[in-house]
Amino acid sequence: MIPLVVTNWLVNNGFGDVVSTKTVSGGCVNKCLVITTSSYRTLFLKTNSQCPKDMFEREAEGLEELRIGKGPRVPKTYLYEDDFILLEDVKPSAPQENYWEKFGVQLATLHNQVNPRFGFYHNNYIGSTAQINNWMDDGYRFFAEQRLLYQAELAYKKGLMTVDDLKKLEHLANCLPMLIPSQKASLIHGDLWSGNLIPDLFGNPTLIDPATHYGWAEAELAMTSLFGGFPESFYFSYEEVHPLEPGYHTRFRVYNLYQLLNHVNLFGVDYYHQVKEILHYFSERKI
């Protein structure tokens, strides 16, 4: 059902009356509709009556921060309240021939936007999990405390992680300066897997569902290797604009602990074996 405030807004802003709606896939969290109006225009509506009251506000804020010149396309936000967000309909289509090369350049351009500190203006959400974004000067402390340890403690409190694994992760977090090269705080999408990147009507790469913050660019790239991965042409194009320290692929295990721990907290023990494998990998190497 479309909220009354949305139908009134559509009429008052020249879109006209709602003619039809179509339910579309919206992941595991929200209900999603494509709305067609009497002006023959379409819009995208996400609703969730059970979500945190600021979740859609934070999504709108994150999308706006990602909107930079020569960066990836992001949909326009029209309206949001506690239980919905009304967005531009991207009209997903087939990707352009040079889709991945183009996105590599665009994402690198986004990552070249830097901040003196790590974090963001507010806490936000990665999926439905709260993402803590308190500003910090030290990227190692930021990733250790507000990414790895925060998620691990959530999992431990839910009974999804053992004391032994928690201790291993705490040790690994303390060793980050030995494993990760120094990096600036880059503007990143924060939840970049293939499901949050779609080609629009003209085949242009378009980012959706962000967990925006200023963090390590390599951590963003690491997530692109999960859940199917991105093609090599993407990484080649990316490095033409934003060169990386040698061996960045070897560091993906460390970065992806954050995303995998979040999946443990969201979906349960199905992802736990991947967390254990990474912790075992570093434990065996006496890190």
JSON list of C-alpha atoms in Angstrom, two decimals, residues 117-122 132-137 142 185 212-215:
[
{"chain": "A", "resi": 117, "resn": "ARG", "atom": "CA", "xyz": [39.23, 11.87, 9.35]},
{"chain": "A", "resi": 118, "resn": "PHE", "atom": "CA", "xyz": [37.59, 8.47, 9.14]},
{"chain": "A", "resi": 119, "resn": "GLY", "atom": "CA", "xyz": [33.86, 8.17, 9.78]},
{"chain": "A", "resi": 120, "resn": "PHE", "atom": "CA", "xyz": [30.78, 10.08, 8.69]},
{"chain": "A", "resi": 121, "resn": "TYR", "atom": "CA", "xyz": [28.42, 12.82, 9.82]},
{"chain": "A", "resi": 122, "resn": "HIS", "atom": "CA", "xyz": [26.04, 10.30, 11.40]},
{"chain": "A", "resi": 132, "resn": "ILE", "atom": "CA", "xyz": [29.05, 3.24, 13.73]},
{"chain": "A", "resi": 133, "resn": "ASN", "atom": "CA", "xyz": [30.77, 6.22, 12.12]},
{"chain": "A", "resi": 134, "resn": "ASN", "atom": "CA", "xyz": [32.25, 8.29, 14.93]},
{"chain": "A", "resi": 135, "resn": "TRP", "atom": "CA", "xyz": [35.00, 10.49, 13.49]},
{"chain": "A", "resi": 136, "resn": "MET", "atom": "CA", "xyz": [38.53, 9.23, 14.17]},
{"chain": "A", "resi": 137, "resn": "ASP", "atom": "CA", "xyz": [41.96, 10.39, 13.00]},
{"chain": "A", "resi": 142, "resn": "PHE", "atom": "CA", "xyz": [38.56, 3.14, 13.15]},
{"chain": "A", "resi": 185, "resn": "ALA", "atom": "CA", "xyz": [40.04, 8.33, 4.36]},
{"chain": "A", "resi": 212, "resn": "THR", "atom": "CA", "xyz": [28.36, 5.68, 2.98]},
{"chain": "A", "resi": 213, "resn": "HIS", "atom": "CA", "xyz": [31.35, 6.82, 5.00]},
{"chain": "A", "resi": 214, "resn": "TYR", "atom": "CA", "xyz": [34.97, 7.89, 4.71]},
{"chain": "A", "resi": 215, "resn": "GLY", "atom": "CA", "xyz": [37.12, 4.79, 5.05]}
]
